[in-house]
Every structure is written in C-alpha cells, then in structure tokens.
PDB file of C-alpha atoms in Angstrom:
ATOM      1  CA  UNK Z   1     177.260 -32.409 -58.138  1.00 38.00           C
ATOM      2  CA  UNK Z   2     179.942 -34.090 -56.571  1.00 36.00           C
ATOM      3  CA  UNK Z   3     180.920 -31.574 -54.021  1.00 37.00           C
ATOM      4  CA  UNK Z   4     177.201 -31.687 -53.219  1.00 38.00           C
ATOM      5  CA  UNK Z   5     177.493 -35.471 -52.643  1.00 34.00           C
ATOM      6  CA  UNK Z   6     180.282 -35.319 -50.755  1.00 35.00           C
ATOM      7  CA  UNK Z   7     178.705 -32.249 -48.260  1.00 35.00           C
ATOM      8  CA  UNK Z   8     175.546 -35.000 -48.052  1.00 33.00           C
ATOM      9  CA  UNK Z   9     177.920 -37.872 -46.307  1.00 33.00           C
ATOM     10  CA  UNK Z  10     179.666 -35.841 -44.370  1.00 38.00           C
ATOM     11  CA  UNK Z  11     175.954 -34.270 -43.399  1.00 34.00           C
ATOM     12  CA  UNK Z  12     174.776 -37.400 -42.785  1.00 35.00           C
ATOM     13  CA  UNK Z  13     177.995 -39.003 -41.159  1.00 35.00           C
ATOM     14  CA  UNK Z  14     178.094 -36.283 -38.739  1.00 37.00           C
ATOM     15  CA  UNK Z  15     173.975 -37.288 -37.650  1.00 32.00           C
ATOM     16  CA  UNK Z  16     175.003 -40.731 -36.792  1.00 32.00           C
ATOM     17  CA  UNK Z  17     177.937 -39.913 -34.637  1.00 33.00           C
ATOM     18  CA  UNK Z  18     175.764 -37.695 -32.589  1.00 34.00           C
ATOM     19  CA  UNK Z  19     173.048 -40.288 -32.566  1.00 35.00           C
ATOM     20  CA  UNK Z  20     175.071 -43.498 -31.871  1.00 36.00           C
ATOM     21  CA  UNK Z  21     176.747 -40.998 -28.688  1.00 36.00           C
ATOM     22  CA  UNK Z  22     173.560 -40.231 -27.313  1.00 35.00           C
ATOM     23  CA  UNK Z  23     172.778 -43.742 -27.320  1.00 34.00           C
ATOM     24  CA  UNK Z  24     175.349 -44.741 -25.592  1.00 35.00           C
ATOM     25  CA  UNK Z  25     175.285 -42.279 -22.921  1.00 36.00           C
ATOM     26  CA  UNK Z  26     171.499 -43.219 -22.545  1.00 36.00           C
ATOM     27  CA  UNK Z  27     172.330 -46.824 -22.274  1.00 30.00           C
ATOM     28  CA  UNK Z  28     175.117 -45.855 -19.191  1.00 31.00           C
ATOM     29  CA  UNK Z  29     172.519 -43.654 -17.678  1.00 36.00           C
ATOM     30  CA  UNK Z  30     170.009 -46.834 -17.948  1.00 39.00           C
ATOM     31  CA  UNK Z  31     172.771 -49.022 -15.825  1.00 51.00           C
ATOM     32  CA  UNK Z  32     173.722 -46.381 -13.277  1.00 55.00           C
ATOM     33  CA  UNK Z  33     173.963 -48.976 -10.506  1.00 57.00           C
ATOM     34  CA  UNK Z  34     175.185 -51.908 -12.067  1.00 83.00           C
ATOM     35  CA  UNK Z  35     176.291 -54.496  -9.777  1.00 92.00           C
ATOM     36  CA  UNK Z  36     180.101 -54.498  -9.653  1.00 97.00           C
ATOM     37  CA  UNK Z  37     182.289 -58.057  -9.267  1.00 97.00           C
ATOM     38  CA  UNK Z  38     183.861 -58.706  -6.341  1.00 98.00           C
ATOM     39  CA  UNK Z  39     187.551 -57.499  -6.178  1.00 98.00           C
ATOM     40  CA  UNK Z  40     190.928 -58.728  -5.062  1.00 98.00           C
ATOM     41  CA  UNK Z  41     193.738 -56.246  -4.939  1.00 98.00           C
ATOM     42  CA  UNK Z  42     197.254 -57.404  -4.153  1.00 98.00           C
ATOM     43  CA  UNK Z  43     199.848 -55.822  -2.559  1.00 98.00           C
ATOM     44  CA  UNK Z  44     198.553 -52.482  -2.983  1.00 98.00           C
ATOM     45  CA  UNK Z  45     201.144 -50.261  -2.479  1.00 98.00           C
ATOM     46  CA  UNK Z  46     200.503 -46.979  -0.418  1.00 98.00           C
ATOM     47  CA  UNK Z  47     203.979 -45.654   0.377  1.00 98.00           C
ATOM     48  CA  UNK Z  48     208.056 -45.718  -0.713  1.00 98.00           C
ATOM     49  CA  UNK Z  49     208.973 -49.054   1.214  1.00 98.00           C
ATOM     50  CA  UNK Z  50     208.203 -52.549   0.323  1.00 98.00           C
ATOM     51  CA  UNK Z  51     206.369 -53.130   3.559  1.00 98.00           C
ATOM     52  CA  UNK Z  52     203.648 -50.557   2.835  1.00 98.00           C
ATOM     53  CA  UNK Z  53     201.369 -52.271   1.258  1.00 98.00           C
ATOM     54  CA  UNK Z  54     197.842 -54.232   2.037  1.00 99.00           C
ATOM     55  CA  UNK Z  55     195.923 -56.503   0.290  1.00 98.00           C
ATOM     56  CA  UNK Z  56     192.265 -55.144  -0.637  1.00 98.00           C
ATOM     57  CA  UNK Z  57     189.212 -58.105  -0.656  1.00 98.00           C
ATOM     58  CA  UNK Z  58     186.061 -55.807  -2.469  1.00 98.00           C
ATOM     59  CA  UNK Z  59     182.870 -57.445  -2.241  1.00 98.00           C
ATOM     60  CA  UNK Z  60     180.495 -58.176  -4.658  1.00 97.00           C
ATOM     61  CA  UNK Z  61     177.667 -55.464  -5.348  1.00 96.00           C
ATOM     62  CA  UNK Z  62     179.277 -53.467  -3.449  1.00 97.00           C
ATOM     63  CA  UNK Z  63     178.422 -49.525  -3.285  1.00 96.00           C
ATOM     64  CA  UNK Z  64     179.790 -46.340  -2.015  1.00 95.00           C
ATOM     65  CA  UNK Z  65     176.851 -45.762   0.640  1.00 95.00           C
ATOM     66  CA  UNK Z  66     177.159 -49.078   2.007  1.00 94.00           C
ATOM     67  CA  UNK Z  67     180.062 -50.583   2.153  1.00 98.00           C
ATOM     68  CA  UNK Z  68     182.568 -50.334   4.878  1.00 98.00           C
ATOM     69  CA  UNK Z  69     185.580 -51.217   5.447  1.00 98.00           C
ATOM     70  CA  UNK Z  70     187.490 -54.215   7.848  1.00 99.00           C
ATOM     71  CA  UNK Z  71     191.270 -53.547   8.653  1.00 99.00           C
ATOM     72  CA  UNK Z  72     193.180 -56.135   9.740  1.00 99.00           C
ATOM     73  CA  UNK Z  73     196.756 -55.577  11.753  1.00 99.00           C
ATOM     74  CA  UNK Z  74     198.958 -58.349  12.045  1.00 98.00           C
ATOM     75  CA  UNK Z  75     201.193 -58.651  15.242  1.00 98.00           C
ATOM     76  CA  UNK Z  76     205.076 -59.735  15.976  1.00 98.00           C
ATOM     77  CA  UNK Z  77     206.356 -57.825  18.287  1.00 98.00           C
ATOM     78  CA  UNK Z  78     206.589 -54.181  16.312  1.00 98.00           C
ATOM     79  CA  UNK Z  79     209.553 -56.066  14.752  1.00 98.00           C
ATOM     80  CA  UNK Z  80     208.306 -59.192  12.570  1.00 98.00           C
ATOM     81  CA  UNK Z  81     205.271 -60.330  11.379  1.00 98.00           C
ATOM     82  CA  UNK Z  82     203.389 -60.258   7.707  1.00 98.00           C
ATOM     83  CA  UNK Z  83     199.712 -59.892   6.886  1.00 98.00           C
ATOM     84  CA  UNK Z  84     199.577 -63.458   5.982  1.00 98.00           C
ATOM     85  CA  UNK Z  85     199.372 -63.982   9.263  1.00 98.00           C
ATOM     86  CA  UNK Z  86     195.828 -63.226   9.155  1.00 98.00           C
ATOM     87  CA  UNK Z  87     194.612 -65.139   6.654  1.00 98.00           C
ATOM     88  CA  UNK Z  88     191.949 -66.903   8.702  1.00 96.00           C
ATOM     89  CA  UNK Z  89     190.715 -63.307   9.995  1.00 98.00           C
ATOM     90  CA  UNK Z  90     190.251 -62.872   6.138  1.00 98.00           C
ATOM     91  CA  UNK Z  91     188.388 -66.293   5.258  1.00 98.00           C
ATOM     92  CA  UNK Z  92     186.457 -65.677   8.396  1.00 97.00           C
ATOM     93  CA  UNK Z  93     185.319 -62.010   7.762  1.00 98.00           C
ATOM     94  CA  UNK Z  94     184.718 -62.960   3.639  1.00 97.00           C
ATOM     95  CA  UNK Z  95     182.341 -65.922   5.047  1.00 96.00           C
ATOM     96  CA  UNK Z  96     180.573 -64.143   7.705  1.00 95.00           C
ATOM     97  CA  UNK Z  97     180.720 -60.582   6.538  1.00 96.00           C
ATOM     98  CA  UNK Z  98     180.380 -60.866   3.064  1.00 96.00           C
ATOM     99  CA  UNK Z  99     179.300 -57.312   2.280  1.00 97.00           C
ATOM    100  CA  UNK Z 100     182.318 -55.077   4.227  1.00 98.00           C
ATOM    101  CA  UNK Z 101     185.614 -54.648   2.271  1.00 98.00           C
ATOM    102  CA  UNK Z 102     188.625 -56.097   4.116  1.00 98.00           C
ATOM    103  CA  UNK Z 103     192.055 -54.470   3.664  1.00 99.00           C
ATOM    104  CA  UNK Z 104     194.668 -56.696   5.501  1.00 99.00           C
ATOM    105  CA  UNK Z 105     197.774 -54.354   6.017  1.00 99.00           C
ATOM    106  CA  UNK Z 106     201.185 -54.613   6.532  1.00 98.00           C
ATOM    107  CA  UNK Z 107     203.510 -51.695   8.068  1.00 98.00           C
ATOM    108  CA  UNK Z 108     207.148 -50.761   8.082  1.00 98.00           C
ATOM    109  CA  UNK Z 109     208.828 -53.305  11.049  1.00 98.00           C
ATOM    110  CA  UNK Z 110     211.003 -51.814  13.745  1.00 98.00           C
ATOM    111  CA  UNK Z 111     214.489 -52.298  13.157  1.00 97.00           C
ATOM    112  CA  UNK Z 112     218.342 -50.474  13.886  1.00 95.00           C
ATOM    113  CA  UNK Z 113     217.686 -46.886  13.490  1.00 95.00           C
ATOM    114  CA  UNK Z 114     213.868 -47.815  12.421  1.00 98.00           C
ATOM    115  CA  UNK Z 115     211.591 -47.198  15.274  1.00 98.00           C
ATOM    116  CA  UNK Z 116     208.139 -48.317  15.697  1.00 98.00           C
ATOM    117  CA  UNK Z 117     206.544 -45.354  17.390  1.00 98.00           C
ATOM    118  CA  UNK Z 118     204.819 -43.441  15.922  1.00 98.00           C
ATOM    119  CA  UNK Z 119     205.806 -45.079  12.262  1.00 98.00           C
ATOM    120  CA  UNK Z 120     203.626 -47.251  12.354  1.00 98.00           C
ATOM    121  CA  UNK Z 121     200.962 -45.452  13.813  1.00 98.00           C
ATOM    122  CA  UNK Z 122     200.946 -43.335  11.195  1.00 98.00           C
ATOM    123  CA  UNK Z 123     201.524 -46.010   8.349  1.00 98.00           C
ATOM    124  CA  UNK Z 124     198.047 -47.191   9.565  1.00 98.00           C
ATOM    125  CA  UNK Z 125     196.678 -43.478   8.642  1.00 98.00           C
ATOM    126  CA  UNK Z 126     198.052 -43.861   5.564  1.00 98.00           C
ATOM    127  CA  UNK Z 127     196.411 -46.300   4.812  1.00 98.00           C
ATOM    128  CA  UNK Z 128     192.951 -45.211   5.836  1.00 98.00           C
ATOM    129  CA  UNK Z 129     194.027 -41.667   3.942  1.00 98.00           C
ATOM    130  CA  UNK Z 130     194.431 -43.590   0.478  1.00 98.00           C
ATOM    131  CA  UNK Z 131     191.104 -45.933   1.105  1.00 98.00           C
ATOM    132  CA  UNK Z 132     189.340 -42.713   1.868  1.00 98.00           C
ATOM    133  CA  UNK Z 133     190.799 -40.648  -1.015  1.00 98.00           C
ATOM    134  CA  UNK Z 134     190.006 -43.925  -3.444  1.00 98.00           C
ATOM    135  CA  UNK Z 135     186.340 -44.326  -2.134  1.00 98.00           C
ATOM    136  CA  UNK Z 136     184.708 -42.941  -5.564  1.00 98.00           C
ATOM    137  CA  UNK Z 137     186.867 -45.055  -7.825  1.00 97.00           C
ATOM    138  CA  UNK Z 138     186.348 -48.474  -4.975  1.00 98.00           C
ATOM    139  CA  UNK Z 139     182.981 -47.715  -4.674  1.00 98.00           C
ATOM    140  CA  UNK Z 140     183.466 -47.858  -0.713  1.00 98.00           C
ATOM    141  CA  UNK Z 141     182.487 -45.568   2.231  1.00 98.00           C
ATOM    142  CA  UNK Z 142     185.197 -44.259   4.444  1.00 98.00           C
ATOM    143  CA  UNK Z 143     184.196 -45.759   7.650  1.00 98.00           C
ATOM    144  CA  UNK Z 144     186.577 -48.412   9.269  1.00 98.00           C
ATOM    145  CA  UNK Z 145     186.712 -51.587  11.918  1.00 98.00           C
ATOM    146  CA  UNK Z 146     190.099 -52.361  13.094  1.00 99.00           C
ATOM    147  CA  UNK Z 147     191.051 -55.630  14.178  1.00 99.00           C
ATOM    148  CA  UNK Z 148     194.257 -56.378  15.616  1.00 98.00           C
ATOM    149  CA  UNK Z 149     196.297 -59.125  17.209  1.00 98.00           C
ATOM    150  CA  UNK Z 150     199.002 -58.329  19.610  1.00 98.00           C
ATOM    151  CA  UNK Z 151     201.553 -55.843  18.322  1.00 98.00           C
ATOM    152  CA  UNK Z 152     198.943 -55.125  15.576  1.00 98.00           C
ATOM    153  CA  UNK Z 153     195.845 -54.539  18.844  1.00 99.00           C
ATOM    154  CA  UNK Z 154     198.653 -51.825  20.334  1.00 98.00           C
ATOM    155  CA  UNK Z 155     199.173 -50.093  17.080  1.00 99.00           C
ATOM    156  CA  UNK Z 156     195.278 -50.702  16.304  1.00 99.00           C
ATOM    157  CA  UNK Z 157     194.490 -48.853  19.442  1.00 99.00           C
ATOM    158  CA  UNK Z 158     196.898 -45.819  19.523  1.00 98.00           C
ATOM    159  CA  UNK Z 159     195.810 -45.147  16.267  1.00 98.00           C
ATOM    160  CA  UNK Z 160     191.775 -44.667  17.121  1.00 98.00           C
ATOM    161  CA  UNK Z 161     192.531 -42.935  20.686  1.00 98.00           C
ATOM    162  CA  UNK Z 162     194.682 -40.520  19.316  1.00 98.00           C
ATOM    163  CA  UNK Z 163     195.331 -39.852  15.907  1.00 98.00           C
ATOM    164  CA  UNK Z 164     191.687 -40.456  14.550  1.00 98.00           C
ATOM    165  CA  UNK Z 165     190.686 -36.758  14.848  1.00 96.00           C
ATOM    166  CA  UNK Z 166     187.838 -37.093  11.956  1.00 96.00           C
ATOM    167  CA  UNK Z 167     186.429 -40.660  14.061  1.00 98.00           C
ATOM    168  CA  UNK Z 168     186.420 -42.612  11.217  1.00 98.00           C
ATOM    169  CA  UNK Z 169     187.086 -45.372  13.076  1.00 98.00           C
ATOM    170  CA  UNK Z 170     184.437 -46.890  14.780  1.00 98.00           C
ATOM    171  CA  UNK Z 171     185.342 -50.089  16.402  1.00 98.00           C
ATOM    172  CA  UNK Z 172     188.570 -51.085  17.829  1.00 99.00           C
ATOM    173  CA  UNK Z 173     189.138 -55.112  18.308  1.00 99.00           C
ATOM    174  CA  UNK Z 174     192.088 -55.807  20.494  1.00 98.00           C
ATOM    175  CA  UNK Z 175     192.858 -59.421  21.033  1.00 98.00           C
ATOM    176  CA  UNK Z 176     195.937 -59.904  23.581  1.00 98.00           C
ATOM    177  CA  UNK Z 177     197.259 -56.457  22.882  1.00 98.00           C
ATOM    178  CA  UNK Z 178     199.825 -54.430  24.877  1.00 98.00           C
ATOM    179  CA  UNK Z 179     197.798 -51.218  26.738  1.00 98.00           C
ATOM    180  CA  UNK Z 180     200.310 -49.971  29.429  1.00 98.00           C
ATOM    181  CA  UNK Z 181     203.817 -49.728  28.965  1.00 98.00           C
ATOM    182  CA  UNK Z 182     203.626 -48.251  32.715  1.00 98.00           C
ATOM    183  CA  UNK Z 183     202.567 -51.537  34.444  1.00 98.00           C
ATOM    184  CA  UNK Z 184     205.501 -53.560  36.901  1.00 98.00           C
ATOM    185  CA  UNK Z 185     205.392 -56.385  34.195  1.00 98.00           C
ATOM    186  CA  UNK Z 186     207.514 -53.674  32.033  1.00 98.00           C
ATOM    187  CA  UNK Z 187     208.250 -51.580  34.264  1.00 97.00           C
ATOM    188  CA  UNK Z 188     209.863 -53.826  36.766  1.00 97.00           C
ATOM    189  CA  UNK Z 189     211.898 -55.385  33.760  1.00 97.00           C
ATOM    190  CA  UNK Z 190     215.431 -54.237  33.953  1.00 97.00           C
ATOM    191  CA  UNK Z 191     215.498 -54.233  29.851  1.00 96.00           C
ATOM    192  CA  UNK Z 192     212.861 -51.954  29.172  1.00 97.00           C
ATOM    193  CA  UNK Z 193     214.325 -49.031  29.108  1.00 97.00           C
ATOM    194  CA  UNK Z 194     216.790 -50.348  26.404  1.00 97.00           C
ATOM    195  CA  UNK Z 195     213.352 -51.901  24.586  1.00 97.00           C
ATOM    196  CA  UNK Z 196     211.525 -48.534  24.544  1.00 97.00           C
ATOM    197  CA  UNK Z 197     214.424 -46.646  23.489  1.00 96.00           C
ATOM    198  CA  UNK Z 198     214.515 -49.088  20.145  1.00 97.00           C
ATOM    199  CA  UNK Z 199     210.996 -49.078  19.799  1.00 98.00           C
ATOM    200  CA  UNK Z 200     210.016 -45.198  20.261  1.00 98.00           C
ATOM    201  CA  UNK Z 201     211.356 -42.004  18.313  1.00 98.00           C
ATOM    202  CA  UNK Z 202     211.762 -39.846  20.849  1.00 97.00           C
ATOM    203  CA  UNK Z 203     212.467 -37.075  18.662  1.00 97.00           C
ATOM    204  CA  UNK Z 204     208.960 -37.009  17.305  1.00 98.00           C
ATOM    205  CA  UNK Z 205     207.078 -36.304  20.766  1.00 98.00           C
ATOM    206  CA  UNK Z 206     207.557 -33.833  23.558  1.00 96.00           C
ATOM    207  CA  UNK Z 207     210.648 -32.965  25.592  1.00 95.00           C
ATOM    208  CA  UNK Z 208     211.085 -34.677  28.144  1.00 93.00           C
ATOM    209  CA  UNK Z 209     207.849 -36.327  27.329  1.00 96.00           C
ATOM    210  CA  UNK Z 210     207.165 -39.606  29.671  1.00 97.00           C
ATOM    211  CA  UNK Z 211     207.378 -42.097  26.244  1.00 98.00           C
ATOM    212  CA  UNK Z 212     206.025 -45.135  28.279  1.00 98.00           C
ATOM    213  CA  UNK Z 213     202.896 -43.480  29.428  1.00 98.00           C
ATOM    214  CA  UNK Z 214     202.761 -41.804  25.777  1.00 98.00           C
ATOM    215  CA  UNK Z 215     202.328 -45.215  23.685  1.00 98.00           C
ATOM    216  CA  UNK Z 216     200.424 -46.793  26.422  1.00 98.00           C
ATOM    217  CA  UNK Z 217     196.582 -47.048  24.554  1.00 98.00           C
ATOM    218  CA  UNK Z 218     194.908 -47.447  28.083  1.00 98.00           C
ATOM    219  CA  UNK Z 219     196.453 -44.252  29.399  1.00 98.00           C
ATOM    220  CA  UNK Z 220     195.226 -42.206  26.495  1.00 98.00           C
ATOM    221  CA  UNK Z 221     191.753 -43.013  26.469  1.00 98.00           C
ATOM    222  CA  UNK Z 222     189.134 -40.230  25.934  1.00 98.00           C
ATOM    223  CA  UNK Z 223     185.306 -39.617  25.103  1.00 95.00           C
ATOM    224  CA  UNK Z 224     186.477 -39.815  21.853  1.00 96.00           C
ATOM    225  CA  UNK Z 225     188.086 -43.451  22.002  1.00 98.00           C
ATOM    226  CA  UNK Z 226     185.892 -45.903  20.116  1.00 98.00           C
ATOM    227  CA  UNK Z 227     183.512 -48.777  20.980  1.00 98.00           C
ATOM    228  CA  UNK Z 228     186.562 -51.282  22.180  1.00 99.00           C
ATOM    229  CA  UNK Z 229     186.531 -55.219  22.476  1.00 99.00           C
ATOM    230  CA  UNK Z 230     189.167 -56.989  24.298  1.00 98.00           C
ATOM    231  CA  UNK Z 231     190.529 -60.242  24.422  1.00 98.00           C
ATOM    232  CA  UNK Z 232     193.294 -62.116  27.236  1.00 98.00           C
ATOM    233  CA  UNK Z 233     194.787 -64.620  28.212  1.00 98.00           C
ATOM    234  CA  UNK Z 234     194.426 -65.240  32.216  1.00 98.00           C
ATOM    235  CA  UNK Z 235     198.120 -66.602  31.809  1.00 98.00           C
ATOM    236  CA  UNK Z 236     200.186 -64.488  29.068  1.00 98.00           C
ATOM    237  CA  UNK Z 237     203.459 -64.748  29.626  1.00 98.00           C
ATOM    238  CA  UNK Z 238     203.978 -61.911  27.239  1.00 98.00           C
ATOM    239  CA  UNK Z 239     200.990 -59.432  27.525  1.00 98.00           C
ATOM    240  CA  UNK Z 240     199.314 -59.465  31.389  1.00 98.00           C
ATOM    241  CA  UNK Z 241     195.957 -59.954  32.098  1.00 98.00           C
ATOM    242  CA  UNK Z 242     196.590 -56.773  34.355  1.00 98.00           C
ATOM    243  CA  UNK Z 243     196.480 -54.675  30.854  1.00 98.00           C
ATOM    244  CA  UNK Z 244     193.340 -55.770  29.657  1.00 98.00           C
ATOM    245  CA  UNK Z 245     191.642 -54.516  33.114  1.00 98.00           C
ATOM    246  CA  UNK Z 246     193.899 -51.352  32.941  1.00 98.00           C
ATOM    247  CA  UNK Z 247     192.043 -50.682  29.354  1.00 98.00           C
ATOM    248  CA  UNK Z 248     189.054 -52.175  30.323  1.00 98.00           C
ATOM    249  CA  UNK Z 249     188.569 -49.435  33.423  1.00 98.00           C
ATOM    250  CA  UNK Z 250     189.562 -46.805  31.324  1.00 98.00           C
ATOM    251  CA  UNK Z 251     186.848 -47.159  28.555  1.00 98.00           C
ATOM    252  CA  UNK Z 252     184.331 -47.542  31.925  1.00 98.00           C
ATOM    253  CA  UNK Z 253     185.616 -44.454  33.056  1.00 98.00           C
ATOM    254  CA  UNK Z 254     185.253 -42.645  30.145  1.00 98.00           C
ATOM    255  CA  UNK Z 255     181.771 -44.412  29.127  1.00 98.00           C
ATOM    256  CA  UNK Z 256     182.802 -45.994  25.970  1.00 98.00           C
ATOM    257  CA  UNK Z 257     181.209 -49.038  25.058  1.00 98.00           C
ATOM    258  CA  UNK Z 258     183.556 -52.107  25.641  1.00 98.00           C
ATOM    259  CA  UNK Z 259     183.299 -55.723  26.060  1.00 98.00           C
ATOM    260  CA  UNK Z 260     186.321 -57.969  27.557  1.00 98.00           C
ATOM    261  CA  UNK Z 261     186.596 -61.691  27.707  1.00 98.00           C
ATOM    262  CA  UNK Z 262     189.333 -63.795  29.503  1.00 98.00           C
ATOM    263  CA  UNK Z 263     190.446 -67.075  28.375  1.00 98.00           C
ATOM    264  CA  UNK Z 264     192.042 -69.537  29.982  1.00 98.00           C
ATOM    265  CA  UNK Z 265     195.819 -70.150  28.256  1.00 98.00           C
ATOM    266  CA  UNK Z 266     198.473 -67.549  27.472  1.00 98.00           C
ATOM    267  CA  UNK Z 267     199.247 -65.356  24.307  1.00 98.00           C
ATOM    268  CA  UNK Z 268     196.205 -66.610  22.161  1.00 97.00           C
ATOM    269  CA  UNK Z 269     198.183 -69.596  20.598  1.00 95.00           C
ATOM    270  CA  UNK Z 270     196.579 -72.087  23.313  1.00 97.00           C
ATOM    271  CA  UNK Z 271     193.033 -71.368  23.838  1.00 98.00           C
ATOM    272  CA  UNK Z 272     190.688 -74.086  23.327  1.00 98.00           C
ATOM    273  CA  UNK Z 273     188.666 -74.796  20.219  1.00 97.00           C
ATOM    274  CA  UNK Z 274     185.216 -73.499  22.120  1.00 98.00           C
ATOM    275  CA  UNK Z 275     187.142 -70.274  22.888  1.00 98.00           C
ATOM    276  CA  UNK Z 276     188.051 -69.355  19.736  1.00 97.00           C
ATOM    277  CA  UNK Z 277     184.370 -70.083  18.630  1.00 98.00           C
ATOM    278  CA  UNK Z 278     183.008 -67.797  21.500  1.00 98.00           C
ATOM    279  CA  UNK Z 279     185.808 -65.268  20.014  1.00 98.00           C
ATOM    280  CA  UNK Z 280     184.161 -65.233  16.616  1.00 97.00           C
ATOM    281  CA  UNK Z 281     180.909 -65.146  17.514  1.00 98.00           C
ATOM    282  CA  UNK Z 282     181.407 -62.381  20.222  1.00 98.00           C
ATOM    283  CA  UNK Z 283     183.734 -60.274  17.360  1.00 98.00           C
ATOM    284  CA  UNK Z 284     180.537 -60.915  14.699  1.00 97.00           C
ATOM    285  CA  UNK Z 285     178.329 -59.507  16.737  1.00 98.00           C
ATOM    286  CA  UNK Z 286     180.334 -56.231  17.604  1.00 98.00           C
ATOM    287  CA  UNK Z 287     180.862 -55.544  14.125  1.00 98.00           C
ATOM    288  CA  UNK Z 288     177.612 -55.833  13.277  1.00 97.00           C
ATOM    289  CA  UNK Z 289     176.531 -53.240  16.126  1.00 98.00           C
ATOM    290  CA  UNK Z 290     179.108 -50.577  15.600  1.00 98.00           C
ATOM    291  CA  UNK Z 291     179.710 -50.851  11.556  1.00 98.00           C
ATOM    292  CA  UNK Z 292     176.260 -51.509  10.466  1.00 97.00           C
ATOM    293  CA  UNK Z 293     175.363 -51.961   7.334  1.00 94.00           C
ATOM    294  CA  UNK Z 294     171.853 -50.926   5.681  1.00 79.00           C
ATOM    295  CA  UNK Z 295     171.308 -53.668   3.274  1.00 64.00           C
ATOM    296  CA  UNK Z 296     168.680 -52.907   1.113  1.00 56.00           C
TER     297      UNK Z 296
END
C-alpha cells in the first residue's frame, strides 16, 4: 500500500511539472514582443587592446527589424582623441533620434611602430562585424550611419568606399575631414612624406603602391560609395576647403547622392552658433532619408 502511495506522488508530481512548463512556455509565447528597456553598454570591448572598445546607447522598444544603428568616430589627428569627444553627437542623436542605436567608438591611435592605415580602418569593421554578429541577442538590424569628425570623417570614409563590400553602410557624414592626401596643401609640405610614412603601413598594400592617392577617400570613390554629407570650413588651416570640392566632384561624378555646406571659420571649433544649428538640422534630415526607419 505504501509503494502504491508513493508511485501516486511521484504520478502526480510528474503531471504538475509538465503542466506548470507548459504554462510557462505559453505565458513567453503570449509576450513574444515585449518591449525591451533602453540600454547603456560601456566600454564594450571588441578586440585585445584597451582602445578597442565603444560605448553602445540601445533604445527603448527597440526591435531587430527596426532599429539601426548610429556610429560615431571621434577625430585627433589618427594619433589622439577619445570617444568622449562626442558626447554632444550622443545627447544630440538620443534627443532627436530616439529610436536608432548609437555606438560611439574608439580605435587603436597611431603611434612609434603603430600605424594608422589601414588599422584603423579595419578596427571600424570590427566593430560593425561584432554589432552585426550580436544583432539577435541586441535586438538591432545590421544597417549603419557613420558620422565622423576630422580624423574620425577620413577613417569614416575609407571605410564605406572601400572596405564595405556587403554596403551596410548607408550614409557617410564627414564634417571637416581629410579626402586627398594628393592635394599641394600636403603635397607641397616638405614633411609629408615623413607624416605618411608614420601614418601608413606600407607593408599591407601594393608594391610600389602610390600610398597618398591610396588613403585619399575622394580618389577612391565608386558607384558603390554611399549617400555622403560634407561639412568645411572656408578657412581651415588644417583640412582645405579644396578637399571638400575634390570629394564633393567625385560623388557628382559618380552620381552618389551628396550634400556639402561651407562655413565661414576654420577647423569646426569657430563656427557660429546659427551654423552649428543649420549643421544639425541639415545632418537630421539626411539620416532620416538614407537610414529610415518604419515606425509602426
């Protein structure tokens, strides 16, 4: 009688477990699309040295069919520089484009023996390889902006005209960014040879290879480049206005949508309040044409 007892329990023990399971999973199943809390991610790491990481802002309600994703590249010179640096880029894009992710990226700086080119090229692909290969568990779709200031606009650039072969990119925002490495401002300098030697591995490009012309954005355009909108200074003393028109003609040539606005003032750090505004409005407005979003 009380083996018979004991076979009852465990009879009836084993019933509940399968029904308290299936209710669960049927609850889940209920919630499918739950809306998920918006997301801050630190200093997420996506490589060996300290500087490869970015900081990953995930919005709200976010989902992977609609929600796209802002880079931001920080400039100094391919040498200095942090991602803190564009902390108003982030409060702006979090205000005003409240439903993209925003991943604000730092790279590996140029150094002794540490070139720039094509490190941190590719430390920008790494970084769109990890989002992409995390897009299930951040609920995020693989399609990118990139917005970069000086330094950050060059590597911005030679990363969508030539090493975005599946064209996930699909806006390129260069503000005061270095496009021709060929042009008599660098050219004519009598240290620029010595610069590009520290700033390029030569080893990992051609033979005899013409490096200047091969890191110069505006002189690799193609039908493939992305929508591209530029930004100058009529008076730069550090990137010419001359660039801008050099990238500017190329996009024309090729057919790819572009918009380019000069200010008047140098290097970005001097334009007036009303140009920055026009800046922000203008960069708004090509985000929302070439990342759309489908907001139900």
């Amino acid at each position: 009688m009380k083996k018979q007892l004991l076979l009852f329990i465990a009879f009836y023990m084993s019933i509940f477990l399968v029904t308290s399971c299936s209710t669960n999973d049927d609850t889940a199943d209920e919630n499918p699309n739950q809306i998920l809390e918006a997301e801050t991610l630190l200093n997420v790491s996506y490589g060996t040295n300290s500087k490869q990481v970015y900081d990953l802002y995930l919005p709200q309600g976010r989902t992977q069919e609609n929600t796209k994703v802002i880079i931001l590249v920080h400039g100094g010179g391919w040498t200095s520089g942090d991602k803190s640096d564009m902390s108003q880029f982030v409060n702006l894009l979090r205000e005003n484009h409240s439903d993209y992710a925003i991943a604000n990226i730092n790279y590996v700086l140029a150094g002794f023996g540490v070139p720039a080119f094509p490190n941190q090229f590719l430390d920008l692909g790494r970084v769109i390889s990890q989002l992409t290969a995390q897009q299930n568990e951040l609920q995020i779709q693989p399609q990118f902006g990139l917005i970069g200031t000086s330094a950050g606009a060059h590597i911005s650039l030679m990363y969508d005209y030539v090493y975005d072969t599946s064209n996930q990119v699909k806006f390129v925002a260069n503000i005061v960014g270095p496009t021709d490495f060929t042009d008599p401002f660098y050219a004519d300098d009598p240290n620029f040879p010595l610069a590009l030697q520290f700033l390029v591995d030569a080893s990992a490009y051609p033979q005899n290879a013409n490096l200047a012309e091969t890191v110069s954005p505006a002189l690799q355009v193609s039908a493939l480049s992305s929508p591209t909108i530029l930004f100058y200074g009529d008076q730069d003393p550090i990137v010419p206005l001359s660039n801008g028109q050099t990238l500017a003609a190329s996009l024309n040539t090729q057919g790819t949508a572009n918009e380019f606005t000069v200010y008047q003032g140098g290097h970005g750090d001097d334009w007036s309040q009303a140009d920055y505004l026009d800046l922000q409005l203008k960069l708004e407005d090509f985000i929302q044409i070439h990342l759309p979003l489908e907001i139900n």
